[in-house]
PDB file of C-alpha atoms and ligand atoms in Angstrom:
ATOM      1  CA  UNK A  27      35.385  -6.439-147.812  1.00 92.00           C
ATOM      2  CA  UNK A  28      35.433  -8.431-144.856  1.00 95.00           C
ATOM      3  CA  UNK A  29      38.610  -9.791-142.752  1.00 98.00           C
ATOM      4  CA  UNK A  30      40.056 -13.112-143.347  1.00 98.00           C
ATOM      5  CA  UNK A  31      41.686 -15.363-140.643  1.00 98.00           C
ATOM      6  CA  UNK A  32      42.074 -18.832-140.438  1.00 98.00           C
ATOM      7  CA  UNK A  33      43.688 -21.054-137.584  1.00 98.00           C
ATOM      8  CA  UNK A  34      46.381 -23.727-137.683  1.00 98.00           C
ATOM      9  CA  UNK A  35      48.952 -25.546-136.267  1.00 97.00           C
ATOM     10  CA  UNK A  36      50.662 -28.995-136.897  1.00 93.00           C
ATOM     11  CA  UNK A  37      49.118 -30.649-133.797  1.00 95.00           C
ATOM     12  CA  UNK A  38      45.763 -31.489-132.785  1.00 96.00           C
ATOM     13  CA  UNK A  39      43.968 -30.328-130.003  1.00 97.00           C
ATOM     14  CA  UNK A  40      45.828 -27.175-128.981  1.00 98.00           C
ATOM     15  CA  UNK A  41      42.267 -25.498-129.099  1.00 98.00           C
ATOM     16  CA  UNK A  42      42.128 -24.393-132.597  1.00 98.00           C
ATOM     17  CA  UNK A  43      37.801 -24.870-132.690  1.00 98.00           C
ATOM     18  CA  UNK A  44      38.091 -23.464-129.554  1.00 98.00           C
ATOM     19  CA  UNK A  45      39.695 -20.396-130.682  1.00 98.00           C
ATOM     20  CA  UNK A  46      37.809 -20.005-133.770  1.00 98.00           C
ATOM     21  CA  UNK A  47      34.452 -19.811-131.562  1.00 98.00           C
ATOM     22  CA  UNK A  48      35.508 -17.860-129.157  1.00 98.00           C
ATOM     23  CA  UNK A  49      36.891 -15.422-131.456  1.00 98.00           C
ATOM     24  CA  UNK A  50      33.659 -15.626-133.316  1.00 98.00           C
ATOM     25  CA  UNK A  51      31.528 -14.987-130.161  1.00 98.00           C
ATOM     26  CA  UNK A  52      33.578 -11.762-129.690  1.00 98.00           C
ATOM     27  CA  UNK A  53      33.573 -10.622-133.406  1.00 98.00           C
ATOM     28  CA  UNK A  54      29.801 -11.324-133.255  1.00 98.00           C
ATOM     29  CA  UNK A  55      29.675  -9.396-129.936  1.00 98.00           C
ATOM     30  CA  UNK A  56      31.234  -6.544-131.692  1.00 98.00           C
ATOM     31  CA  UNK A  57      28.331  -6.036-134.270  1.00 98.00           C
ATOM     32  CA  UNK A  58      30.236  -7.553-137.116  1.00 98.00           C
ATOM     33  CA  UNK A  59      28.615 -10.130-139.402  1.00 98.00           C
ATOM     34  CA  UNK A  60      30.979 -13.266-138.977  1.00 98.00           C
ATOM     35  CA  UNK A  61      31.052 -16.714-140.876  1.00 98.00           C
ATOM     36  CA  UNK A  62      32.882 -19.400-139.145  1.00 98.00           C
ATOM     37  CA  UNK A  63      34.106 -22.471-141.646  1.00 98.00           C
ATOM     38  CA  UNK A  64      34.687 -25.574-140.159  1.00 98.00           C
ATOM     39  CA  UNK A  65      37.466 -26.898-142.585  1.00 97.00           C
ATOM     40  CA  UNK A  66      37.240 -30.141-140.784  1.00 95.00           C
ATOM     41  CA  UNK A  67      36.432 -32.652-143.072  1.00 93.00           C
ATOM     42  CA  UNK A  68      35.071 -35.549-141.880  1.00 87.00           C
ATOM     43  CA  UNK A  69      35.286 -34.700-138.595  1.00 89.00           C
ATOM     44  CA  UNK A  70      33.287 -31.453-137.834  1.00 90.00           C
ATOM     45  CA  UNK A  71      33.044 -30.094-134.798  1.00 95.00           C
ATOM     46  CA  UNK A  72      32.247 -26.546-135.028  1.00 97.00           C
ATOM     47  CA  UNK A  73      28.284 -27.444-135.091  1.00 96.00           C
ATOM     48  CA  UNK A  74      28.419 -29.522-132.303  1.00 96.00           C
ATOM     49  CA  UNK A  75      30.342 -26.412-130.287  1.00 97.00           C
ATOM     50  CA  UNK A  76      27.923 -23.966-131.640  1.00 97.00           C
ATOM     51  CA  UNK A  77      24.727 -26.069-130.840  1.00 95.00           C
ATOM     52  CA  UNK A  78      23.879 -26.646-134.438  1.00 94.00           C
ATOM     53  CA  UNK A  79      24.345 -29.844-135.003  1.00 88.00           C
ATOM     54  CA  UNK A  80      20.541 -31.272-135.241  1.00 86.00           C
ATOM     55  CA  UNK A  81      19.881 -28.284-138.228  1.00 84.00           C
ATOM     56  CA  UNK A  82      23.177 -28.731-140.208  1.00 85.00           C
ATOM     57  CA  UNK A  83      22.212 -30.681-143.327  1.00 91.00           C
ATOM     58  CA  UNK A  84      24.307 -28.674-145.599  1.00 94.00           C
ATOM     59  CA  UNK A  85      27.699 -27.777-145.423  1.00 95.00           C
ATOM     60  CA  UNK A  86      30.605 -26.574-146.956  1.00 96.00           C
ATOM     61  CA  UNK A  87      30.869 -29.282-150.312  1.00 94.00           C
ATOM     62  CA  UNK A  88      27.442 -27.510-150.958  1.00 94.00           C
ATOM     63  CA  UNK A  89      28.627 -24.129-150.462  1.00 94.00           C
ATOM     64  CA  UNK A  90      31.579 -24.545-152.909  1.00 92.00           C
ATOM     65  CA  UNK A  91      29.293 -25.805-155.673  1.00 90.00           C
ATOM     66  CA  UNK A  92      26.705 -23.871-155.666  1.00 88.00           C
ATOM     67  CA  UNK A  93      27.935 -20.252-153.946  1.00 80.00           C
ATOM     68  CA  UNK A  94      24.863 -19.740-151.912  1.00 89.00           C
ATOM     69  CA  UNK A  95      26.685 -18.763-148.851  1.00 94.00           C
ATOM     70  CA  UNK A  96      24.000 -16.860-147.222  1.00 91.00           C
ATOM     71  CA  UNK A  97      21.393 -19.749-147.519  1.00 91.00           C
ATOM     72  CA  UNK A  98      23.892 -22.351-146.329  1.00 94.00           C
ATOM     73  CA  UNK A  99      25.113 -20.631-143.667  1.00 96.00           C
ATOM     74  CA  UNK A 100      23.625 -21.542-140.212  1.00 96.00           C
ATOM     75  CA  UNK A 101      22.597 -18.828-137.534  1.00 95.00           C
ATOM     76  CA  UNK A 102      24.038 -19.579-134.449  1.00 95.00           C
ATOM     77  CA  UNK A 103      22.454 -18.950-131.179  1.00 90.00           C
ATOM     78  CA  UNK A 104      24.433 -15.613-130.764  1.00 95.00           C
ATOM     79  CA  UNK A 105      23.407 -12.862-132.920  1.00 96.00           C
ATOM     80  CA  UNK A 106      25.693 -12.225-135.870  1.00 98.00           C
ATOM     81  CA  UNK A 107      27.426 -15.506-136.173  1.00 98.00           C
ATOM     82  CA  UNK A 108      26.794 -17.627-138.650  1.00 98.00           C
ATOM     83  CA  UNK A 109      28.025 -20.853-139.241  1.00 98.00           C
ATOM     84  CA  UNK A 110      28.867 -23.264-142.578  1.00 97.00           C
ATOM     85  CA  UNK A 111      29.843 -26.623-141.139  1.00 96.00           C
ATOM     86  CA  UNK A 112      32.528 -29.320-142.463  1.00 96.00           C
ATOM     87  CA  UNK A 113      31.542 -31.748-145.570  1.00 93.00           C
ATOM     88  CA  UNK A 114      30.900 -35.293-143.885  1.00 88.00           C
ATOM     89  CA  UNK A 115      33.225 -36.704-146.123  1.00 87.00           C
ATOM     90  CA  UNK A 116      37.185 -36.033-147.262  1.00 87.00           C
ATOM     91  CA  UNK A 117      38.377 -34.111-150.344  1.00 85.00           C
ATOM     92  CA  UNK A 118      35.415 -32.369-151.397  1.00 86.00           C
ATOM     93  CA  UNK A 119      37.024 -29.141-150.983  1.00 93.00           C
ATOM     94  CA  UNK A 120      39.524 -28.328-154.195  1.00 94.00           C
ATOM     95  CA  UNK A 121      42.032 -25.232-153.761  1.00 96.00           C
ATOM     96  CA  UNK A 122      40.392 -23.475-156.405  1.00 96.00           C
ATOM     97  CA  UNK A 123      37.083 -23.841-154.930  1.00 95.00           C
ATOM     98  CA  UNK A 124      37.989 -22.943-151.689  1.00 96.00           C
ATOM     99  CA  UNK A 125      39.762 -19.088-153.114  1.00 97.00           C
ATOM    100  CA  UNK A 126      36.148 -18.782-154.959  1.00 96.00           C
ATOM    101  CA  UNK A 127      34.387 -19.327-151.919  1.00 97.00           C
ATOM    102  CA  UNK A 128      36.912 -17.442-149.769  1.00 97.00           C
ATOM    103  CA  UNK A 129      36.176 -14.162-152.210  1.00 96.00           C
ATOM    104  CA  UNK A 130      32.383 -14.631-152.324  1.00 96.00           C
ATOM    105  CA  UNK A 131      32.592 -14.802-148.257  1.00 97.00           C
ATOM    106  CA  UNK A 132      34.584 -11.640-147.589  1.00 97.00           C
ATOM    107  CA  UNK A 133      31.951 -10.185-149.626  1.00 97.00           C
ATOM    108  CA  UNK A 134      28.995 -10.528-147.605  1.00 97.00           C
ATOM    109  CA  UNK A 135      31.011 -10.811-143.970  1.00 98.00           C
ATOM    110  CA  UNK A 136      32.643  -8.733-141.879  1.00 98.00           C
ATOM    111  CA  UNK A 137      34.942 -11.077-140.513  1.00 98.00           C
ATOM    112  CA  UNK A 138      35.227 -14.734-141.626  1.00 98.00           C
ATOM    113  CA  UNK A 139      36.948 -17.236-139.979  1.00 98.00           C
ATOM    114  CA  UNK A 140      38.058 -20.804-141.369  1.00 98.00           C
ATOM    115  CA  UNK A 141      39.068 -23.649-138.865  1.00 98.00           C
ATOM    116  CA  UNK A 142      41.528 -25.823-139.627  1.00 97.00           C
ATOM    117  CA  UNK A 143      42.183 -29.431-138.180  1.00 96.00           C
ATOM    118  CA  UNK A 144      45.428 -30.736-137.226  1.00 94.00           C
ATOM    119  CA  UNK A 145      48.109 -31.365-139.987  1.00 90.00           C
ATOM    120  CA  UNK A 146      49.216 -28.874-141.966  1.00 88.00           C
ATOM    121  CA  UNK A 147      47.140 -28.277-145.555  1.00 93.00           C
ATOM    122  CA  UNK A 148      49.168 -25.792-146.679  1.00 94.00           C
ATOM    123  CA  UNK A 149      47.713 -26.241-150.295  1.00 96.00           C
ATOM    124  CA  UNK A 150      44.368 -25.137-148.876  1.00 97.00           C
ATOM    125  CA  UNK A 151      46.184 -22.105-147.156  1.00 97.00           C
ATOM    126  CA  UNK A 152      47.624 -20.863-150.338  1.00 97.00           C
ATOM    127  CA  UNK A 153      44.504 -20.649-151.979  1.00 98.00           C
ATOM    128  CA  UNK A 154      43.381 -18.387-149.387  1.00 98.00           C
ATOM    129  CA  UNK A 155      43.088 -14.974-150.236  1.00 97.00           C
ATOM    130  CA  UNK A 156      46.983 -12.993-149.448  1.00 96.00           C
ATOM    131  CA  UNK A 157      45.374 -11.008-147.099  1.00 97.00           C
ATOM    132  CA  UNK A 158      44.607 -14.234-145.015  1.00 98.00           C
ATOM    133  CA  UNK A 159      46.001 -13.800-141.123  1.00 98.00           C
ATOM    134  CA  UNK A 160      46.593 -17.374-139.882  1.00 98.00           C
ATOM    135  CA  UNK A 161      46.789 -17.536-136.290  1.00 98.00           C
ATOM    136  CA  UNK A 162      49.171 -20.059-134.849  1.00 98.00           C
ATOM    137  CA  UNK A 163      47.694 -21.887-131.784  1.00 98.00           C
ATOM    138  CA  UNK A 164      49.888 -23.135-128.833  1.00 98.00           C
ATOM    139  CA  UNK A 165      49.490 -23.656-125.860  1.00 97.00           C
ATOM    140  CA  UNK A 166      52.461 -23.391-123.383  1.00 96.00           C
ATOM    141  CA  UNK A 167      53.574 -26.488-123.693  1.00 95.00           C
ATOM    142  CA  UNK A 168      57.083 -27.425-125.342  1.00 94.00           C
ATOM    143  CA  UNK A 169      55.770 -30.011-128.262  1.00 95.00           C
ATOM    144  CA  UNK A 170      53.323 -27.375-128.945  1.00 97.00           C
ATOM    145  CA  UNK A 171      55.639 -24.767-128.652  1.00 96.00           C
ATOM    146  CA  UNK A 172      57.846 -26.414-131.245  1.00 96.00           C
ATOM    147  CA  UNK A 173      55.684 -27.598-133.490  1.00 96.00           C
ATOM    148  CA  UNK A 174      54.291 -23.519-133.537  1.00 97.00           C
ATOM    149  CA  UNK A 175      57.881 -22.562-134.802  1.00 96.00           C
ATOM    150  CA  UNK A 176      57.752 -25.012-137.519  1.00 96.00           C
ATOM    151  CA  UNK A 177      54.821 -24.105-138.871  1.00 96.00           C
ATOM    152  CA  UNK A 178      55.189 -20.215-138.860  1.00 96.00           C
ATOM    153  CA  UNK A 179      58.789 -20.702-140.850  1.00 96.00           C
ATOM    154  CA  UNK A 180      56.237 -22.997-143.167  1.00 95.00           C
ATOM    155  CA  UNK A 181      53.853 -20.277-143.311  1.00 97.00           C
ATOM    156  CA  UNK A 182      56.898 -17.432-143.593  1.00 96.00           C
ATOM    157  CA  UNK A 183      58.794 -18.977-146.679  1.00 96.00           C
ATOM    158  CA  UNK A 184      54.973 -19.208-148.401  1.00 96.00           C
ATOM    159  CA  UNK A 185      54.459 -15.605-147.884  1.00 97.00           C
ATOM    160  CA  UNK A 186      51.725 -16.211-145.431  1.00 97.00           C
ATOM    161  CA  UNK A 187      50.913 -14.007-142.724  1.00 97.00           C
ATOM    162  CA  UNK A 188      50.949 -15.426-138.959  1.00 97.00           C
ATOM    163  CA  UNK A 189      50.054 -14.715-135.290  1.00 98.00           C
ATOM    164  CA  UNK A 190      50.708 -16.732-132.170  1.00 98.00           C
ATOM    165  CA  UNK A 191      47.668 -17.178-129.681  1.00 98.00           C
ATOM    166  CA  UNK A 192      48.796 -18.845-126.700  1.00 98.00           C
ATOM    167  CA  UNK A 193      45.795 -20.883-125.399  1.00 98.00           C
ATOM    168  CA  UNK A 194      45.443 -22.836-122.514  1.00 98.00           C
ATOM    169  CA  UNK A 195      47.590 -20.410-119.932  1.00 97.00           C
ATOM    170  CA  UNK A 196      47.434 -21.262-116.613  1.00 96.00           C
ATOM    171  CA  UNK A 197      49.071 -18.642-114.044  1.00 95.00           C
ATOM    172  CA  UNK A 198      49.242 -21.255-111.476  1.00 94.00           C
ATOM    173  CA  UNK A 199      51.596 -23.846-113.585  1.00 92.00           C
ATOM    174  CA  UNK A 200      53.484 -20.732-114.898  1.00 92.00           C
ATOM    175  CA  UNK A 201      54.358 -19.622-111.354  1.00 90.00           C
ATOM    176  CA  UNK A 202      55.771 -23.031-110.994  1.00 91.00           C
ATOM    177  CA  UNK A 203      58.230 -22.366-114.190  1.00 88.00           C
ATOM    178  CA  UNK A 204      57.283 -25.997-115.694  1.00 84.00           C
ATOM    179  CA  UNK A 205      57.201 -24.312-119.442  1.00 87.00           C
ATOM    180  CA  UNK A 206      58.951 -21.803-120.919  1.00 87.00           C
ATOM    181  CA  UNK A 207      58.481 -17.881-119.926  1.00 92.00           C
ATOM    182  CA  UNK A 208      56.036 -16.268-122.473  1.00 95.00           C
ATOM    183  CA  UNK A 209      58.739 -14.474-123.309  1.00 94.00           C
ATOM    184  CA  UNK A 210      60.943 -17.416-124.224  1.00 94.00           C
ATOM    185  CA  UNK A 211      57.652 -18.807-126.637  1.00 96.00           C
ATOM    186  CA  UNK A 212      57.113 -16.099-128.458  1.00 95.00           C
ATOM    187  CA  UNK A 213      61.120 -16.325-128.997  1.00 94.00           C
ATOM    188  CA  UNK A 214      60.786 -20.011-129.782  1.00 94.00           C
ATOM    189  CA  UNK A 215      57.972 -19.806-131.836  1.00 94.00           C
ATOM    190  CA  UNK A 216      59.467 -16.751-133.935  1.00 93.00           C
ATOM    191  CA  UNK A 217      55.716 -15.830-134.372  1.00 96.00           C
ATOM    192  CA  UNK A 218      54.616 -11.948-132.889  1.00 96.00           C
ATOM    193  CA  UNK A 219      52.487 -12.558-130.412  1.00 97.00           C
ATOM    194  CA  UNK A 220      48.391 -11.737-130.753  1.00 98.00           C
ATOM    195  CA  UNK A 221      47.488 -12.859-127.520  1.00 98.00           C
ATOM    196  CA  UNK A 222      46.582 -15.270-124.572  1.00 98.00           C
ATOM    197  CA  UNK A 223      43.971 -17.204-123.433  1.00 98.00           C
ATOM    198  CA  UNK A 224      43.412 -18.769-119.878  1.00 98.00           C
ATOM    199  CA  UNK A 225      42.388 -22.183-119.321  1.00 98.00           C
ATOM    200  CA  UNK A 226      38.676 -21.986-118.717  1.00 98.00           C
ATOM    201  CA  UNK A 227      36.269 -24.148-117.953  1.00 98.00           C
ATOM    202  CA  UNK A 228      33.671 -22.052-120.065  1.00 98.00           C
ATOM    203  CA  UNK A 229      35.897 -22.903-123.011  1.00 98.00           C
ATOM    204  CA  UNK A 230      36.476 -26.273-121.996  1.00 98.00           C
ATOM    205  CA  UNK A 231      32.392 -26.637-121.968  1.00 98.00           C
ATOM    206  CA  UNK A 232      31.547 -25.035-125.224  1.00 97.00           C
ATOM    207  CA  UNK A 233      30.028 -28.710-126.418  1.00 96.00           C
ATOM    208  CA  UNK A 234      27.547 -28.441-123.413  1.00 96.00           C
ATOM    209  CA  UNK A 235      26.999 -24.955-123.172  1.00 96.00           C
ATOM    210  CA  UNK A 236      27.629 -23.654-126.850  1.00 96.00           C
ATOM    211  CA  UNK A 237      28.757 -20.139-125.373  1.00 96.00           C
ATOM    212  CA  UNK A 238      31.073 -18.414-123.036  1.00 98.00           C
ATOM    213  CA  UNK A 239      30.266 -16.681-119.810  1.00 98.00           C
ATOM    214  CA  UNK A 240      29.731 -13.500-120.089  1.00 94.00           C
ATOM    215  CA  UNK A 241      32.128 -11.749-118.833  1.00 95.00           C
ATOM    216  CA  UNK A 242      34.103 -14.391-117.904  1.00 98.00           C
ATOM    217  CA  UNK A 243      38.296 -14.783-118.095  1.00 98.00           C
ATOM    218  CA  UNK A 244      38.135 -16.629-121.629  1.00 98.00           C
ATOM    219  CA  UNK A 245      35.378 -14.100-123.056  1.00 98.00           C
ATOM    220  CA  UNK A 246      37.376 -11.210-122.344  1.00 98.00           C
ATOM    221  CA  UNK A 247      40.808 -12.777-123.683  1.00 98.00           C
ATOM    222  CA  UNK A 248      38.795 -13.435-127.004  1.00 98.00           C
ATOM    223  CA  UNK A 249      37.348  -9.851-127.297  1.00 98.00           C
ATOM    224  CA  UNK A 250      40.832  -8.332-126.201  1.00 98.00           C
ATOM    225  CA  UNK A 251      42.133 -10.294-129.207  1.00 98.00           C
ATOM    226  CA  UNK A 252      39.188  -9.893-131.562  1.00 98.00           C
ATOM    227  CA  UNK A 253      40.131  -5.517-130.852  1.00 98.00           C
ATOM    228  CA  UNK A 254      43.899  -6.425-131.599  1.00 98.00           C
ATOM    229  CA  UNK A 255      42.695  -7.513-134.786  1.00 98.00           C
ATOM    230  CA  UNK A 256      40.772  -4.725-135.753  1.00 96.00           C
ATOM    231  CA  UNK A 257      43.832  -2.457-135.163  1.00 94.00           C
ATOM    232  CA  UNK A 258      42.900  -1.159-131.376  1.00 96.00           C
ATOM    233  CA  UNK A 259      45.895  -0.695-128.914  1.00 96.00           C
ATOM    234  CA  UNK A 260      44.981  -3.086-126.503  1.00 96.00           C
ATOM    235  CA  UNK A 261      48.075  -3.861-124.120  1.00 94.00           C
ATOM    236  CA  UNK A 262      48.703  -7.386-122.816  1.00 94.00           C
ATOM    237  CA  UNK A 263      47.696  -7.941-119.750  1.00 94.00           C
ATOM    238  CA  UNK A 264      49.111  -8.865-116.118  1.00 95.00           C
ATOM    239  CA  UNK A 265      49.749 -12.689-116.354  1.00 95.00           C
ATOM    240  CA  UNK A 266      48.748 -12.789-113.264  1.00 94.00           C
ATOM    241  CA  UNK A 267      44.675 -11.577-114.518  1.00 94.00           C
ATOM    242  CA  UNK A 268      44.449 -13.277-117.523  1.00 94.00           C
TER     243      UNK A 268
HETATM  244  N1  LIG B  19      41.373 -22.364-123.060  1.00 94.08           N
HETATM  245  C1  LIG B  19      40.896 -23.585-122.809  1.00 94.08           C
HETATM  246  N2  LIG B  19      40.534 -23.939-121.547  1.00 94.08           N
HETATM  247  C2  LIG B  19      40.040 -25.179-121.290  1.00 94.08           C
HETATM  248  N3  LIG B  19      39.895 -26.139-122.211  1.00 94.08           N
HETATM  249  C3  LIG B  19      40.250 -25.847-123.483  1.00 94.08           C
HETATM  250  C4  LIG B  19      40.770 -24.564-123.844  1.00 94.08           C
HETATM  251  N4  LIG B  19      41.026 -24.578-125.186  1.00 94.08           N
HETATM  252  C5  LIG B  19      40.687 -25.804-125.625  1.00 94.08           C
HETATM  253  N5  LIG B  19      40.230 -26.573-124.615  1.00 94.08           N
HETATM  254  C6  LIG B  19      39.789 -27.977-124.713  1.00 94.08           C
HETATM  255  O1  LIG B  19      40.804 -28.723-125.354  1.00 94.08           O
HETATM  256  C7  LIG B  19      40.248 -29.714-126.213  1.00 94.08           C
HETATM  257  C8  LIG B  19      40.796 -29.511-127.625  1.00 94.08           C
HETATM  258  O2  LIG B  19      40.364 -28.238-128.111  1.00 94.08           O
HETATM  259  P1  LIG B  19      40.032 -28.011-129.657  1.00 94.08           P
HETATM  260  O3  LIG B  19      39.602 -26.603-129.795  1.00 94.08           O
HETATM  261  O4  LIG B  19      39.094 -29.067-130.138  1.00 94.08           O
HETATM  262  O5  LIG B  19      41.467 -28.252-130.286  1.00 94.08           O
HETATM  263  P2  LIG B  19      41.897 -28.363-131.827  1.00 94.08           P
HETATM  264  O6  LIG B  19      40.818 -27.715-132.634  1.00 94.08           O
HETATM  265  O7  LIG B  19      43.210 -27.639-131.902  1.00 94.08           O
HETATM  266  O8  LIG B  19      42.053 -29.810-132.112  1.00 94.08           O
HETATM  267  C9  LIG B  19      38.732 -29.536-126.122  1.00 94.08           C
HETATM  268  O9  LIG B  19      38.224 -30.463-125.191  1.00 94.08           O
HETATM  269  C10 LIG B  19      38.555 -28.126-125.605  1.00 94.08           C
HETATM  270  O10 LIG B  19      37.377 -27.968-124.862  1.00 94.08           O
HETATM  271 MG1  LIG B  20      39.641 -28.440-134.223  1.00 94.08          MG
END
């Protein structure tokens, strides 16, 4: 049975998509079979971040009906990821529909990753399986910060599981104590942190390039948090290397 996670937070780009393919890239990296969804609906993006745009014909409306996960899903560029992009259109996906193709996915993946757009569904996140680990994207910025806290007390009095990723950390602005300490938003947010990822221009590229450098800042944030989630010890590191 594969792992579940699925990313959210009340306002848009805070680097959810961003997150979700990074995180794939380093799950995939790691030998584990990974599905990315892009929950997006109407607006997906994952395919054009992943470099699949000009083969995705099907997507995730024709997952739901018809189960086929394996022949709908895409192979991306990097080996092991697989992608099943957004429906073109809104409100194909039902609850229901979504937990039957949530339990047919962790079936045949290792890890499998849904991305979320901006504005909270939490009808969609309830029909998640309970094992489901959202992670809660900020970046350091107050309105982000604050909108983080609301939706992990959302997520808490559902029962759901959360993490906080802070995304978009930039050692040069923290020096300059503009936002918050990281202490002070992982107090804010009420949300135990998972872990933090530098602004990057490999990340910031992902349209153009559809990967990460190897090697690079971002990569290694992703595959330091892809280990925290498969239950390896891996300390946070000096702010100052992130
Ligand atoms: N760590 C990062 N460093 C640089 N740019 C980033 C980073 N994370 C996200 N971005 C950029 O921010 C914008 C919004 O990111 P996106 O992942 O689409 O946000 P969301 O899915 O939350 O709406 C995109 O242009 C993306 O390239
Ligand atoms: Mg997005």
């Amino acid at each position: 049975m594969g792992e579940i996670f699925a990313t959210t937070s009340g306002k848009g780009g805070v680097g959810k998509s961003a997150t979700a393919v990074g995180l794939g890239l380093a799950f995939a990296g790691l030998n584990k079979k990974t599905l990315l969804v892009d929950m997006d609906e109407g607006l997906r993006c994952l395919d054009l971040l992943l470099g699949v745009d000009s083969k995705a014909v099907l997507d995730l409306g024709d997952a739901v009906k018809t189960e086929e996960i394996n022949d709908i899903a895409y192979e991306c560029s990097q080996k092991n990821l697989f992608l099943i992009p957004a429906p073109d259109t809104f409100g194909e996906i039902a609850p229901e529909a979504l937990t039957a193709f949530a339990k047919k996915a962790e079936e045949l993946y290792d890890v499998v990753i849904f991305d979320f757009p901006a504005g909270l569904q939490f009808e969609l996140y309830s029909a998640l399986p309970k094992k489901t680990l959202f992670l809660g994207i900020a970046t350091p910025d107050p309105v982000s910060v604050r909108d983080i806290a609301a939706v992990g007390e959302k997520l808490a009095s559902l029962g759901l599981n959360s993490r906080l990723i802070i995304n978009r950390f930039s050692f040069k602005i923290h020096k300059k104590k503009f936002y918050q300490s990281i202490d002070g938003i992982i107090d804010a947010s009420s949300i135990r942190l998972l872990g933090i990822v530098p602004e990057a221009e490999d990340v910031n590229t992902l349209s153009i390039n559809h990967k990460l450098k190897r090697n690079s800042n971002a990569s290694k944030a992703f595959l330091r948090i892809a280990e925290r989630l498969q239950y390896k010890n891996i300390p946070l590191k000096n702010l100052k290397k992130i």
